[in-house]
Short mmCIF file of C-alpha atoms in Angstrom, two decimals:
data_model
loop_
_atom_site.label_atom_id
_atom_site.label_comp_id
_atom_site.label_asym_id
_atom_site.label_seq_id
_atom_site.Cartn_x
_atom_site.Cartn_y
_atom_site.Cartn_z
CA MET A 23 -16.50 -29.30 0.82
CA GLY A 24 -13.61 -29.49 3.34
CA LEU A 25 -11.96 -26.45 1.72
CA VAL A 26 -15.20 -24.44 1.96
CA ALA A 27 -15.58 -25.38 5.64
CA SER A 28 -11.97 -24.39 6.29
CA LEU A 29 -12.43 -21.01 4.60
CA LEU A 30 -15.62 -20.36 6.59
CA PHE A 31 -13.77 -21.34 9.79
CA ARG A 32 -10.99 -18.88 9.00
CA LYS A 33 -13.55 -16.18 8.30
CA ASP A 34 -15.15 -16.87 11.69
CA ILE A 35 -11.74 -16.61 13.37
CA ARG A 36 -11.15 -13.19 11.82
CA SER A 37 -14.56 -12.16 13.10
CA ARG A 38 -13.62 -13.38 16.59
CA HIS A 39 -10.39 -11.37 16.39
CA ARG A 40 -12.42 -8.26 15.71
CA ASP A 41 -14.76 -9.03 18.62
CA LEU A 42 -11.87 -9.59 21.05
CA ILE A 43 -9.99 -6.48 19.97
CA ALA A 44 -13.18 -4.40 20.20
CA VAL A 45 -13.74 -5.48 23.82
CA VAL A 46 -10.08 -4.84 24.73
CA MET A 47 -10.18 -1.36 23.17
CA ARG A 48 -13.47 -0.58 24.91
CA PHE A 49 -11.97 -1.20 28.36
CA ALA A 50 -8.40 -0.04 27.63
CA ARG A 51 -9.25 3.50 28.69
CA GLY A 52 -11.28 2.49 31.75
CA ASP A 53 -10.46 2.78 35.43
CA LEU A 54 -9.45 -0.88 35.76
CA ALA A 55 -6.98 -0.74 32.85
CA ARG A 56 -5.34 2.41 34.20
CA ALA A 57 -5.01 0.87 37.67
CA LEU A 58 -3.47 -2.34 36.30
CA LEU A 59 -1.01 -0.37 34.14
CA ARG A 60 0.06 1.61 37.22
CA GLY A 61 0.70 -1.70 38.97
CA ASP A 62 -1.93 -1.05 41.66
CA GLY A 63 -3.02 -3.91 43.91
CA PRO A 64 -4.98 -4.70 47.10
CA SER A 65 -2.50 -2.71 49.20
CA ASP A 66 -3.29 0.53 47.33
CA PRO A 67 -5.89 2.80 49.02
CA GLU A 68 -7.96 3.33 45.87
CA TRP A 69 -8.08 -0.36 44.90
CA ALA A 70 -11.15 -1.26 46.97
CA ARG A 71 -13.07 1.75 45.60
CA LEU A 72 -12.47 1.00 41.92
CA GLY A 73 -15.77 0.56 40.11
CA GLU A 74 -17.87 2.30 42.77
CA GLY A 75 -20.81 4.09 41.14
CA SER A 76 -19.62 2.93 37.72
CA GLU A 77 -21.21 0.66 35.13
CA GLU A 78 -17.81 -0.69 34.07
CA PRO A 79 -17.82 -3.90 36.25
CA ALA A 80 -21.29 -4.94 35.03
CA GLN A 81 -20.38 -4.06 31.43
CA LEU A 82 -17.25 -6.21 31.64
CA ALA A 83 -19.33 -9.21 32.76
CA GLU A 84 -21.85 -8.59 29.95
CA GLU A 85 -19.13 -8.33 27.31
CA LEU A 86 -17.51 -11.58 28.45
CA GLU A 87 -20.89 -13.34 28.27
CA LYS A 88 -21.44 -12.04 24.73
CA LEU A 89 -18.00 -13.30 23.66
CA GLY A 90 -19.00 -16.89 24.39
CA PRO A 91 -18.13 -19.88 26.58
CA VAL A 92 -14.35 -19.41 26.67
CA ALA A 93 -14.60 -15.79 27.79
CA VAL A 94 -17.26 -16.77 30.36
CA LYS A 95 -14.93 -19.44 31.75
CA ILE A 96 -12.15 -16.84 32.02
CA GLY A 97 -14.54 -14.53 33.88
CA GLN A 98 -15.52 -17.35 36.26
CA THR A 99 -11.86 -18.05 36.96
CA LEU A 100 -11.12 -14.36 37.63
CA SER A 101 -14.10 -14.12 39.99
CA ALA A 102 -12.36 -16.57 42.33
CA GLN A 103 -9.07 -14.60 42.29
CA SER A 104 -9.87 -11.81 44.73
CA ASP A 105 -6.24 -10.60 44.66
CA LEU A 106 -6.29 -9.93 40.91
CA LEU A 107 -9.33 -7.65 40.64
CA PRO A 108 -11.04 -5.05 42.87
CA PRO A 109 -14.09 -6.21 44.88
CA ARG A 110 -16.69 -4.54 42.58
CA TYR A 111 -15.30 -6.38 39.55
CA VAL A 112 -15.11 -9.71 41.40
CA GLU A 113 -18.73 -9.24 42.49
CA ALA A 114 -19.85 -8.54 38.90
CA LEU A 115 -17.95 -11.50 37.45
CA THR A 116 -19.32 -13.82 40.14
CA LYS A 117 -22.70 -13.57 38.38
CA LEU A 118 -21.15 -15.44 35.45
CA GLN A 119 -21.15 -18.53 37.66
CA SER A 120 -24.92 -18.79 37.30
CA ASP A 121 -26.60 -15.89 35.44
CA ILE A 122 -25.99 -16.94 31.80
CA GLN A 123 -28.50 -16.42 28.99
CA PRO A 124 -30.28 -19.75 28.23
CA PHE A 125 -30.86 -21.16 24.75
CA PRO A 126 -34.41 -21.87 23.40
CA SER A 127 -36.47 -24.83 24.64
CA GLU A 128 -37.07 -25.98 21.04
CA GLN A 129 -33.38 -26.74 20.69
CA VAL A 130 -33.41 -28.51 24.07
CA ARG A 131 -36.19 -30.85 22.90
CA GLU A 132 -34.43 -31.51 19.60
CA ILE A 133 -31.13 -32.46 21.27
CA VAL A 134 -32.73 -34.71 23.93
CA GLU A 135 -34.92 -36.59 21.43
CA GLU A 136 -32.10 -37.00 18.91
CA ASP A 137 -29.61 -38.32 21.46
CA LEU A 138 -31.93 -40.56 23.52
CA GLY A 139 -33.83 -41.82 20.46
CA ARG A 140 -37.41 -41.26 21.69
CA PRO A 141 -39.91 -38.40 21.99
CA LEU A 142 -39.58 -36.32 25.16
CA GLU A 143 -42.97 -37.56 26.39
CA ALA A 144 -41.78 -41.17 26.10
CA LEU A 145 -38.77 -40.40 28.29
CA PHE A 146 -40.20 -38.16 31.04
CA ARG A 147 -43.54 -37.86 32.77
CA SER A 148 -42.93 -34.11 32.90
CA PHE A 149 -40.18 -31.81 31.63
CA ASP A 150 -39.96 -28.10 32.48
CA GLU A 151 -39.18 -25.98 29.44
CA GLU A 152 -37.92 -23.14 31.65
CA PRO A 153 -34.33 -23.96 32.70
CA LEU A 154 -33.34 -24.07 36.35
CA ALA A 155 -29.90 -22.70 35.50
CA ALA A 156 -27.84 -21.84 32.45
CA ALA A 157 -24.05 -22.09 32.22
CA SER A 158 -21.43 -21.51 29.56
CA ILE A 159 -21.43 -25.17 28.41
CA GLY A 160 -25.06 -26.23 28.93
CA GLN A 161 -28.23 -25.63 30.88
CA VAL A 162 -30.30 -27.62 33.38
CA HIS A 163 -34.02 -28.44 33.24
CA ARG A 164 -36.16 -30.09 35.90
CA GLY A 165 -38.11 -33.22 35.07
CA ILE A 166 -39.81 -36.34 36.43
CA THR A 167 -39.02 -39.76 34.99
CA LEU A 168 -41.71 -42.27 34.01
CA ASP A 169 -41.15 -44.14 37.30
CA GLY A 170 -41.61 -40.93 39.34
CA ARG A 171 -38.02 -39.90 40.14
CA GLN A 172 -37.31 -36.16 40.25
CA VAL A 173 -34.34 -35.41 38.01
CA SER A 174 -32.23 -32.59 36.64
CA VAL A 175 -31.51 -32.86 32.92
CA LYS A 176 -28.42 -31.06 31.67
CA VAL A 177 -28.36 -30.39 27.94
CA LEU A 178 -25.30 -29.30 25.99
CA ARG A 179 -25.48 -25.99 24.14
CA PRO A 180 -25.86 -26.39 20.35
CA ASN A 181 -22.59 -26.27 18.38
CA ILE A 182 -20.65 -25.60 21.58
CA ARG A 183 -17.65 -27.75 20.63
CA ARG A 184 -17.16 -25.83 17.38
CA GLN A 185 -17.53 -22.55 19.28
CA ILE A 186 -14.87 -23.59 21.77
CA GLU A 187 -12.49 -24.64 18.99
CA LEU A 188 -13.13 -21.36 17.17
CA ASP A 189 -12.55 -19.23 20.27
CA PHE A 190 -9.35 -21.02 21.24
CA GLU A 191 -8.03 -20.80 17.68
CA ALA A 192 -8.53 -17.03 17.83
CA PHE A 193 -6.98 -16.81 21.32
CA GLN A 194 -4.01 -18.94 20.22
CA GLN A 195 -3.26 -16.69 17.25
CA LEU A 196 -3.40 -13.57 19.42
CA ALA A 197 -1.25 -15.30 22.06
CA ALA A 198 1.36 -16.19 19.42
CA LEU A 199 1.47 -12.51 18.42
CA VAL A 200 1.96 -11.44 22.05
CA GLU A 201 4.68 -14.05 22.62
CA ARG A 202 6.62 -12.81 19.59
CA ARG A 203 6.50 -9.25 20.93
CA LEU A 204 7.18 -10.00 24.60
CA GLU A 205 10.11 -12.28 25.36
CA GLY A 206 9.60 -14.73 28.22
CA VAL A 207 5.78 -14.62 28.04
CA ALA A 208 4.27 -18.12 27.55
CA ILE A 209 0.52 -18.18 26.93
CA GLN A 210 -0.09 -20.81 24.26
CA ASP A 211 0.62 -23.83 26.48
CA ALA A 212 -1.84 -22.59 29.10
CA LEU A 213 -4.46 -22.01 26.39
CA GLU A 214 -3.98 -25.53 25.02
CA THR A 215 -4.51 -26.98 28.50
CA ALA A 216 -7.66 -24.88 28.95
CA ARG A 217 -8.92 -25.98 25.51
CA ARG A 218 -8.57 -29.67 26.36
CA THR A 219 -10.25 -29.12 29.73
CA MET A 220 -13.25 -27.33 28.22
CA LEU A 221 -13.68 -29.90 25.47
CA ASN A 222 -13.68 -32.64 28.12
CA GLU A 223 -16.56 -30.80 29.81
CA THR A 224 -18.66 -31.20 26.66
CA ASP A 225 -18.78 -35.03 27.06
CA TYR A 226 -21.65 -35.71 29.46
CA GLU A 227 -21.08 -39.49 29.50
CA ALA A 228 -17.61 -38.81 30.89
CA GLU A 229 -19.17 -36.49 33.48
CA ALA A 230 -21.51 -39.28 34.58
CA ARG A 231 -18.47 -41.50 35.19
CA ASN A 232 -16.80 -38.66 37.12
CA MET A 233 -19.85 -38.43 39.38
CA GLN A 234 -19.61 -42.11 40.24
CA GLU A 235 -15.87 -41.95 41.02
CA LEU A 236 -16.15 -38.74 43.06
CA GLY A 237 -19.16 -40.12 44.91
CA ALA A 238 -17.03 -43.00 46.20
CA ILE A 239 -14.37 -40.56 47.44
CA PHE A 240 -16.94 -38.31 49.18
CA ASP A 241 -18.84 -41.22 50.73
CA PRO A 242 -16.95 -41.22 54.09
CA PHE A 243 -17.88 -37.56 54.68
CA ASP A 244 -21.36 -37.44 56.23
CA GLY A 245 -21.97 -33.76 55.51
CA LEU A 246 -21.13 -33.91 51.79
CA ARG A 247 -22.84 -35.37 48.74
CA VAL A 248 -21.98 -35.55 45.05
CA VAL A 249 -24.88 -35.58 42.60
CA GLN A 250 -25.30 -38.95 40.82
CA ALA A 251 -26.41 -39.69 37.24
CA TYR A 252 -28.91 -42.14 35.73
CA PRO A 253 -26.84 -43.76 32.95
CA GLU A 254 -29.86 -45.07 31.01
CA LEU A 255 -30.93 -41.46 30.35
CA CYS A 256 -27.49 -40.12 29.47
CA SER A 257 -25.64 -39.47 26.22
CA PRO A 258 -22.66 -37.31 25.17
CA ARG A 259 -25.02 -34.28 25.00
CA VAL A 260 -27.63 -35.17 27.64
CA LEU A 261 -26.97 -35.83 31.34
CA THR A 262 -29.86 -36.94 33.55
CA MET A 263 -29.08 -36.85 37.28
CA GLU A 264 -30.84 -36.84 40.61
CA PHE A 265 -32.55 -33.60 41.56
CA MET A 266 -30.98 -32.01 44.63
CA LEU A 267 -33.27 -29.80 46.68
CA GLY A 268 -31.28 -26.93 48.05
CA THR A 269 -29.95 -23.38 47.71
CA LYS A 270 -26.69 -22.24 46.18
CA ILE A 271 -24.42 -21.12 49.00
CA THR A 272 -23.94 -17.81 47.17
CA GLU A 273 -27.69 -17.23 47.54
CA ALA A 274 -28.09 -18.57 51.08
CA THR A 275 -29.65 -16.19 53.59
CA PRO A 276 -27.96 -15.36 56.93
CA GLU A 277 -30.68 -17.41 58.64
CA GLN A 278 -29.84 -20.48 56.54
CA LEU A 279 -26.13 -20.11 57.25
CA GLU A 280 -26.79 -19.76 60.99
CA ARG A 281 -28.96 -22.89 60.99
CA ILE A 282 -26.25 -25.18 59.66
CA ASP A 283 -22.94 -26.17 61.25
CA GLY A 284 -20.87 -24.18 58.76
CA GLU A 285 -17.52 -24.92 60.38
CA ARG A 286 -18.11 -28.68 60.28
CA LEU A 287 -19.14 -28.54 56.60
CA ALA A 288 -16.16 -26.34 55.71
CA GLU A 289 -13.75 -28.69 57.51
CA GLU A 290 -15.20 -31.73 55.75
CA LEU A 291 -14.98 -29.91 52.43
CA LEU A 292 -11.29 -29.11 52.96
CA ARG A 293 -10.52 -32.63 54.19
CA SER A 294 -12.30 -34.14 51.21
CA TYR A 295 -10.19 -32.07 48.82
CA LEU A 296 -6.96 -33.02 50.54
CA GLN A 297 -8.13 -36.62 50.17
CA GLN A 298 -9.05 -36.15 46.50
CA ILE A 299 -5.87 -34.39 45.39
CA LEU A 300 -3.24 -36.01 47.59
CA VAL A 301 -4.53 -39.56 48.07
CA ALA A 302 -7.14 -40.54 45.48
CA GLY A 303 -5.57 -38.59 42.61
CA LEU A 304 -8.98 -37.49 41.27
CA PHE A 305 -10.53 -34.16 42.26
CA HIS A 306 -13.49 -31.96 41.38
CA ALA A 307 -11.65 -29.14 39.56
CA ASP A 308 -14.47 -26.58 39.46
CA PRO A 309 -15.76 -26.16 43.03
CA HIS A 310 -16.74 -22.50 42.77
CA PRO A 311 -19.56 -21.49 45.15
CA GLY A 312 -22.10 -21.62 42.29
CA ASN A 313 -21.55 -25.38 42.08
CA MET A 314 -22.35 -25.99 45.76
CA LEU A 315 -25.83 -26.34 47.25
CA LEU A 316 -27.01 -26.13 50.83
CA LEU A 317 -29.38 -29.12 50.76
CA ASN A 318 -32.63 -29.28 52.67
CA ASP A 319 -31.11 -31.92 54.98
CA ASP A 320 -28.34 -29.41 55.95
CA ARG A 321 -25.70 -31.21 53.97
CA LEU A 322 -23.54 -29.71 51.22
CA GLY A 323 -24.11 -30.97 47.69
CA LEU A 324 -21.60 -30.68 44.84
CA ILE A 325 -22.86 -30.47 41.27
CA ASP A 326 -21.27 -30.07 37.83
CA CYS A 327 -18.56 -32.73 37.71
CA GLY A 328 -17.55 -32.05 34.12
CA MET A 329 -14.14 -30.64 35.08
CA VAL A 330 -11.94 -33.03 37.05
CA GLY A 331 -8.21 -33.24 37.63
CA ARG A 332 -6.20 -36.44 37.70
CA VAL A 333 -2.86 -36.70 39.52
CA GLY A 334 -0.44 -39.61 39.12
CA PRO A 335 1.13 -41.38 42.14
CA GLN A 336 4.56 -39.71 41.88
CA LEU A 337 3.12 -36.21 41.49
CA ARG A 338 0.73 -36.85 44.41
CA GLU A 339 3.74 -37.51 46.63
CA GLN A 340 5.38 -34.26 45.48
CA LEU A 341 2.13 -32.31 45.98
CA LEU A 342 1.75 -33.70 49.49
CA MET A 343 5.24 -32.47 50.41
CA MET A 344 4.49 -29.13 48.72
CA VAL A 345 1.25 -28.59 50.67
CA LEU A 346 2.97 -29.42 53.97
CA ALA A 347 5.85 -27.05 53.13
CA LEU A 348 3.38 -24.27 52.27
CA ALA A 349 1.50 -24.82 55.51
CA GLU A 350 4.77 -24.51 57.45
CA GLY A 351 5.96 -21.47 55.45
CA ARG A 352 9.09 -23.28 54.20
CA GLY A 353 9.61 -21.29 51.03
CA GLU A 354 12.98 -22.75 49.98
CA ARG A 355 11.55 -26.27 50.27
CA VAL A 356 8.63 -25.25 48.04
CA ALA A 357 11.05 -23.84 45.46
CA ARG A 358 13.12 -27.06 45.41
CA LEU A 359 9.97 -29.14 44.97
CA MET A 360 8.85 -26.89 42.10
CA LEU A 361 12.19 -27.53 40.40
CA ASP A 362 11.85 -31.29 41.01
CA VAL A 363 8.44 -31.55 39.34
CA GLY A 364 8.97 -28.85 36.69
CA GLN A 365 11.17 -28.41 33.66
CA ALA A 366 13.73 -25.65 34.20
CA PRO A 367 15.56 -23.92 31.34
CA PRO A 368 19.36 -24.45 31.12
CA ASN A 369 20.07 -20.79 31.88
CA LEU A 370 17.86 -20.60 34.97
CA ASP A 371 19.13 -18.36 37.77
CA HIS A 372 18.65 -20.99 40.49
CA HIS A 373 19.53 -18.67 43.36
CA GLY A 374 17.17 -15.95 42.09
CA PHE A 375 14.36 -18.46 41.52
CA VAL A 376 14.64 -20.03 44.98
CA GLU A 377 14.81 -16.59 46.59
CA ALA A 378 11.71 -15.36 44.71
CA ILE A 379 9.61 -18.41 45.64
CA ALA A 380 10.82 -18.39 49.25
CA ARG A 381 10.00 -14.69 49.62
CA LEU A 382 6.53 -15.22 48.13
CA VAL A 383 5.73 -18.09 50.48
CA VAL A 384 7.08 -16.34 53.58
CA GLU A 385 5.20 -13.09 52.79
CA ASN A 386 1.91 -14.97 52.47
CA HIS A 387 2.59 -17.10 55.53
CA ASN A 388 3.40 -14.06 57.66
CA SER A 389 0.66 -11.86 56.23
CA ASP A 390 -2.04 -10.12 58.21
CA PHE A 391 -4.69 -12.49 56.88
CA ALA A 392 -6.30 -14.66 59.51
CA GLN A 393 -5.71 -17.78 57.47
CA LEU A 394 -3.35 -19.13 54.86
CA ARG A 395 -5.01 -19.13 51.44
CA LEU A 396 -3.39 -22.27 50.13
CA GLY A 397 -4.93 -22.12 46.65
CA GLN A 398 -3.96 -18.47 46.14
CA VAL A 399 -0.38 -19.17 47.23
CA MET A 400 -0.13 -22.20 44.92
CA LEU A 401 -1.35 -20.08 42.01
CA ALA A 402 1.06 -17.28 42.91
CA THR A 403 4.02 -19.69 43.02
CA ALA A 404 2.91 -21.21 39.68
CA LYS A 405 2.89 -17.71 38.15
CA ALA A 406 6.36 -17.06 39.59
CA CYS A 407 7.54 -20.28 37.93
CA GLN A 408 6.09 -19.05 34.65
CA ARG A 409 8.00 -15.75 34.98
CA HIS A 410 11.23 -17.75 35.42
CA THR A 411 10.22 -20.03 32.48
CA VAL A 412 10.02 -23.08 34.76
CA ARG A 413 7.32 -25.27 33.23
CA LEU A 414 5.13 -27.05 35.79
CA PRO A 415 2.77 -30.01 35.23
CA ASP A 416 -0.75 -28.80 34.38
CA GLN A 417 -2.15 -30.42 37.53
CA ILE A 418 -0.40 -27.98 39.88
CA PRO A 419 -2.09 -24.75 38.69
CA GLN A 420 -5.30 -26.75 38.21
CA ALA A 421 -5.18 -27.89 41.85
CA GLY A 422 -4.33 -24.32 42.89
CA ARG A 423 -7.39 -22.95 41.07
CA ALA A 424 -9.61 -25.63 42.61
CA LEU A 425 -8.36 -24.79 46.11
CA ALA A 426 -8.81 -21.05 45.43
CA TYR A 427 -12.44 -21.71 44.44
CA LEU A 428 -12.82 -23.88 47.52
CA GLU A 429 -11.53 -21.14 49.79
CA SER A 430 -14.24 -18.80 48.45
CA ALA A 431 -16.86 -21.33 49.55
CA VAL A 432 -15.15 -21.88 52.92
CA ARG A 433 -15.20 -18.14 53.62
CA ILE A 434 -18.97 -18.20 53.16
CA LEU A 435 -19.50 -21.24 55.40
CA ALA A 436 -16.90 -20.52 58.10
CA PRO A 437 -15.05 -17.19 57.76
CA ASP A 438 -12.80 -17.86 60.76
CA LEU A 439 -11.66 -21.35 59.81
CA ASP A 440 -7.87 -21.72 59.63
CA PRO A 441 -6.88 -24.17 56.86
CA THR A 442 -3.29 -24.31 58.17
CA ARG A 443 -4.43 -25.90 61.41
CA LEU A 444 -6.53 -28.39 59.49
CA ILE A 445 -3.66 -29.34 57.19
CA ARG A 446 -1.34 -29.92 60.16
CA GLU A 447 -3.99 -32.10 61.83
CA GLU A 448 -4.49 -34.13 58.66
CA ALA A 449 -0.80 -34.44 57.76
CA ALA A 450 -0.09 -37.70 59.59
CA GLY A 451 -3.25 -39.37 58.27
CA LEU A 452 -2.53 -38.20 54.71
CA ILE A 453 0.99 -39.62 54.85
CA ARG A 454 -0.29 -42.95 56.22
CA GLU A 455 -2.96 -43.20 53.52
CA HIS A 456 -0.48 -42.20 50.81
CA LEU A 457 1.99 -44.86 51.94
CA GLY A 458 -0.82 -47.37 52.40
CA GLN A 459 -1.77 -47.07 48.73
CA ASP A 460 1.43 -48.89 47.78
CA VAL A 461 0.70 -51.80 50.11
CA THR A 462 -1.37 -53.89 47.72
CA LEU A 463 -1.10 -57.51 46.69
CA LEU A 464 -0.24 -56.54 43.12
CA ASN A 465 2.51 -54.13 44.18
CA ALA A 466 3.91 -56.63 46.68
CA PHE A 467 3.96 -59.37 44.02
CA ASP A 468 5.66 -57.01 41.54
CA ARG A 469 8.35 -56.13 44.08
CA MET A 470 8.89 -59.82 44.95
CA LEU A 471 9.43 -60.63 41.26
CA ARG A 472 11.90 -57.76 40.88
CA ALA A 473 13.72 -58.83 44.06
CA ARG A 474 13.91 -62.44 42.80
CA ASP A 475 15.25 -61.26 39.44
CA LEU A 476 17.88 -59.14 41.18
CA ALA A 477 18.87 -62.03 43.48
CA GLU A 478 19.29 -64.32 40.47
CA ARG A 479 21.53 -61.87 38.64
CA ILE A 480 23.77 -60.83 41.57
CA PRO A 481 25.97 -64.02 41.76
CA ALA A 482 26.74 -63.94 38.03
CA GLN A 483 27.56 -60.22 38.13
CA VAL A 484 29.85 -60.63 41.18
CA ALA A 485 31.65 -63.60 39.57
CA ARG A 486 32.25 -61.59 36.42
CA LEU A 487 33.70 -58.67 38.40
CA LEU A 488 36.04 -61.00 40.28
CA ASP A 489 37.24 -62.62 37.05
CA MET A 490 37.95 -59.22 35.48
CA ALA A 491 39.87 -58.14 38.59
CA ALA A 492 41.95 -61.34 38.59
CA GLU A 493 42.87 -60.88 34.92
CA HIS A 494 43.68 -57.17 35.40
CA GLU A 495 40.84 -56.23 33.02
CA LEU A 496 38.77 -54.26 35.54
CA GLN A 497 38.67 -50.59 34.70
CA VAL A 498 36.94 -47.73 36.49
CA LYS A 499 35.97 -44.80 34.30
CA VAL A 500 35.36 -41.45 35.96
CA ASP A 501 33.70 -38.88 33.74
CA ALA A 502 34.35 -35.99 36.10
CA ILE A 503 37.40 -34.57 34.22
CA ASP A 504 39.34 -35.15 30.98
CA GLU A 505 42.46 -36.86 32.34
CA ARG A 506 44.36 -36.54 29.03
CA GLU A 507 43.85 -32.79 28.97
CA LEU A 508 44.89 -32.65 32.61
CA LEU A 509 48.16 -34.53 31.91
CA ARG A 510 48.86 -32.33 28.89
CA GLY A 511 48.45 -29.24 31.06
CA LEU A 512 50.70 -30.63 33.79
CA GLN A 513 53.37 -31.48 31.20
CA LYS A 514 53.22 -27.92 29.84
CA ILE A 515 53.69 -26.53 33.35
CA ALA A 516 56.67 -28.86 33.94
CA ASN A 517 58.28 -27.77 30.65
CA ARG A 518 57.90 -24.09 31.57
CA VAL A 519 59.44 -24.67 35.00
CA ALA A 520 62.37 -26.62 33.54
CA ALA A 521 63.04 -23.97 30.86
CA GLY A 522 62.89 -21.24 33.50
CA LEU A 523 65.45 -23.08 35.65
CA VAL A 524 67.81 -23.52 32.66
CA LEU A 525 67.56 -19.83 31.78
CA ALA A 526 68.18 -18.83 35.41
CA ALA A 527 71.26 -21.11 35.52
CA MET A 528 72.59 -19.52 32.32
CA ILE A 529 72.23 -16.02 33.78
CA VAL A 530 73.93 -17.00 37.06
CA GLY A 531 76.71 -18.78 35.10
CA ALA A 532 77.23 -15.78 32.82
CA ALA A 533 77.51 -13.49 35.85
CA LEU A 534 80.20 -15.74 37.35
CA VAL A 535 82.13 -15.99 34.06
CA MET A 536 82.15 -12.17 33.88
CA ARG A 537 84.78 -12.16 36.65
CA VAL A 538 87.10 -14.61 34.84
CA GLU A 539 89.84 -13.05 32.63
CA SER A 540 89.78 -14.26 29.01
CA SER A 541 91.77 -13.51 25.84
CA TYR A 542 88.45 -13.55 23.92
CA THR A 543 86.41 -10.44 24.74
CA LEU A 544 83.34 -8.81 23.35
CA LEU A 545 82.56 -5.20 24.21
CA GLY A 546 85.35 -5.43 26.79
CA TYR A 547 83.78 -8.42 28.62
CA PRO A 548 84.48 -12.15 28.32
CA ALA A 549 82.85 -13.31 25.07
CA LEU A 550 81.40 -16.49 26.67
CA ALA A 551 79.59 -14.45 29.34
CA ILE A 552 78.08 -12.08 26.74
CA VAL A 553 76.90 -15.02 24.56
CA MET A 554 75.28 -16.72 27.60
CA PHE A 555 73.51 -13.43 28.56
CA VAL A 556 72.17 -13.00 24.99
CA LEU A 557 70.94 -16.62 24.78
CA ALA A 558 69.30 -16.35 28.22
CA GLY A 559 67.60 -13.08 27.22
CA LEU A 560 66.28 -14.54 23.94
CA GLY A 561 65.11 -17.70 25.72
CA GLY A 562 63.37 -15.63 28.43
CA ALA A 563 61.65 -13.42 25.85
CA PHE A 564 60.44 -16.50 23.95
CA LEU A 565 59.12 -18.09 27.18
CA VAL A 566 57.21 -14.92 28.12
CA PHE A 567 55.75 -14.67 24.62
CA LYS A 568 54.53 -18.30 24.71
CA SER A 569 53.02 -17.83 28.16
CA LEU A 570 51.15 -14.66 27.21
CA PHE A 571 49.86 -15.57 23.75
CA SER A 572 49.79 -19.37 23.46
CA ASP A 573 48.41 -20.58 26.80
CA TYR A 574 44.97 -18.84 26.62
#
């Protein structure tokens, strides 16, 4: 049975290969492909007009939706990267954040009843069969519980986990092929990270826990709310949560945006994310505008907490320094921090790497944009690291993507807001809170124990050192050079110098003997002088030979 399933899985992968290649070939001759191959970008005059009067942007979004959840997630990610695609394509892909084809209500009923163990009517007073929204992982239905609470019920798409595994298996195989053909291109690690992230999104019980944790972090911010779940009506495939009355900020009318204090909400949103990433170490990793609602009480509500990022204490400290360096435009500092947290190859061109990162940061900091786009710059530096084969922790590009999404929402709420100013204002508070995290009773007790242990060991270690010194047994080993090799080299130099002096003395002596009359001659000259000249010449030739051919 396992063999049959494996063979069917492989057959499905081959089918996915064909689907992927068909889509690539379909768009390979299009305007976008030609522009990307030419290396065009936002600075090119024709970039903003690409896709005008063409069906290609809408067709690309449709094809990605047909390919399944992984392709949809890629499209959603690209829609937040306004520097990577022309405006018409970004606009078309933005629809993937909400306009996804739903699955039938019969399957919804079957999943809810199977997971919660009772008929739908025994769980809800009413349950709308028409979904409120459909996404790549699941879809949301409105309902009313038996005790009268209005709820949103998110139901996982059927067989979605297998579909994700299948898609990523196909992507991994194609990525391996690309990596073999193009040296220095690393795709498989990024795909594995994305696979784990998407599979985590398919566990709705974990999402319910995320909601509770994020809710505690957002609680101090009056203008923000995180949707909360009802655990008794949740399962791995069903998530029942409070119903938030509001409008997606992407669909908000100019009148609605004028009514609210957009700048205050945008500032609180940015501050909350600095708090999440740099202090709490847990952040909502998918804050694209489709996951934000303008609530009827003029607050901002965040939904869809399936994708979160977790940052350890040491990396949080590094990220804090990195964000401050980015805000100040200190490119070399950013590069050094990237090397500290990443894994660099042995043959890395350190000077070239630091120069590339510094140039990237300075160009963005001194750009004509009214505000620093922190998320975009973090993503750009992460891509530069990838080009230099410096491997960064997954949390850095994940935080960059989250901040890039966030900046899209901020531009809707407050187009003139300057994040750099906000970061500078928050810097001191962030540092205090970060340092304050270590001041806990448990940490203090741990440090006291370590200090006591060190204090107990110091006298014995000092006594041992003194004893070794008194008995002339103390040795200091320096591993900077090989002293034996050094002495051997010095001895060789001394021998050469001594031999050279002896040969020079023989030549001078032979020249002096030349002027002394002798009964023993050779070639008309004193024989002793000629012998000394010959020996000196042979010795000199031998010394030159050894120097040229034996010392290298």
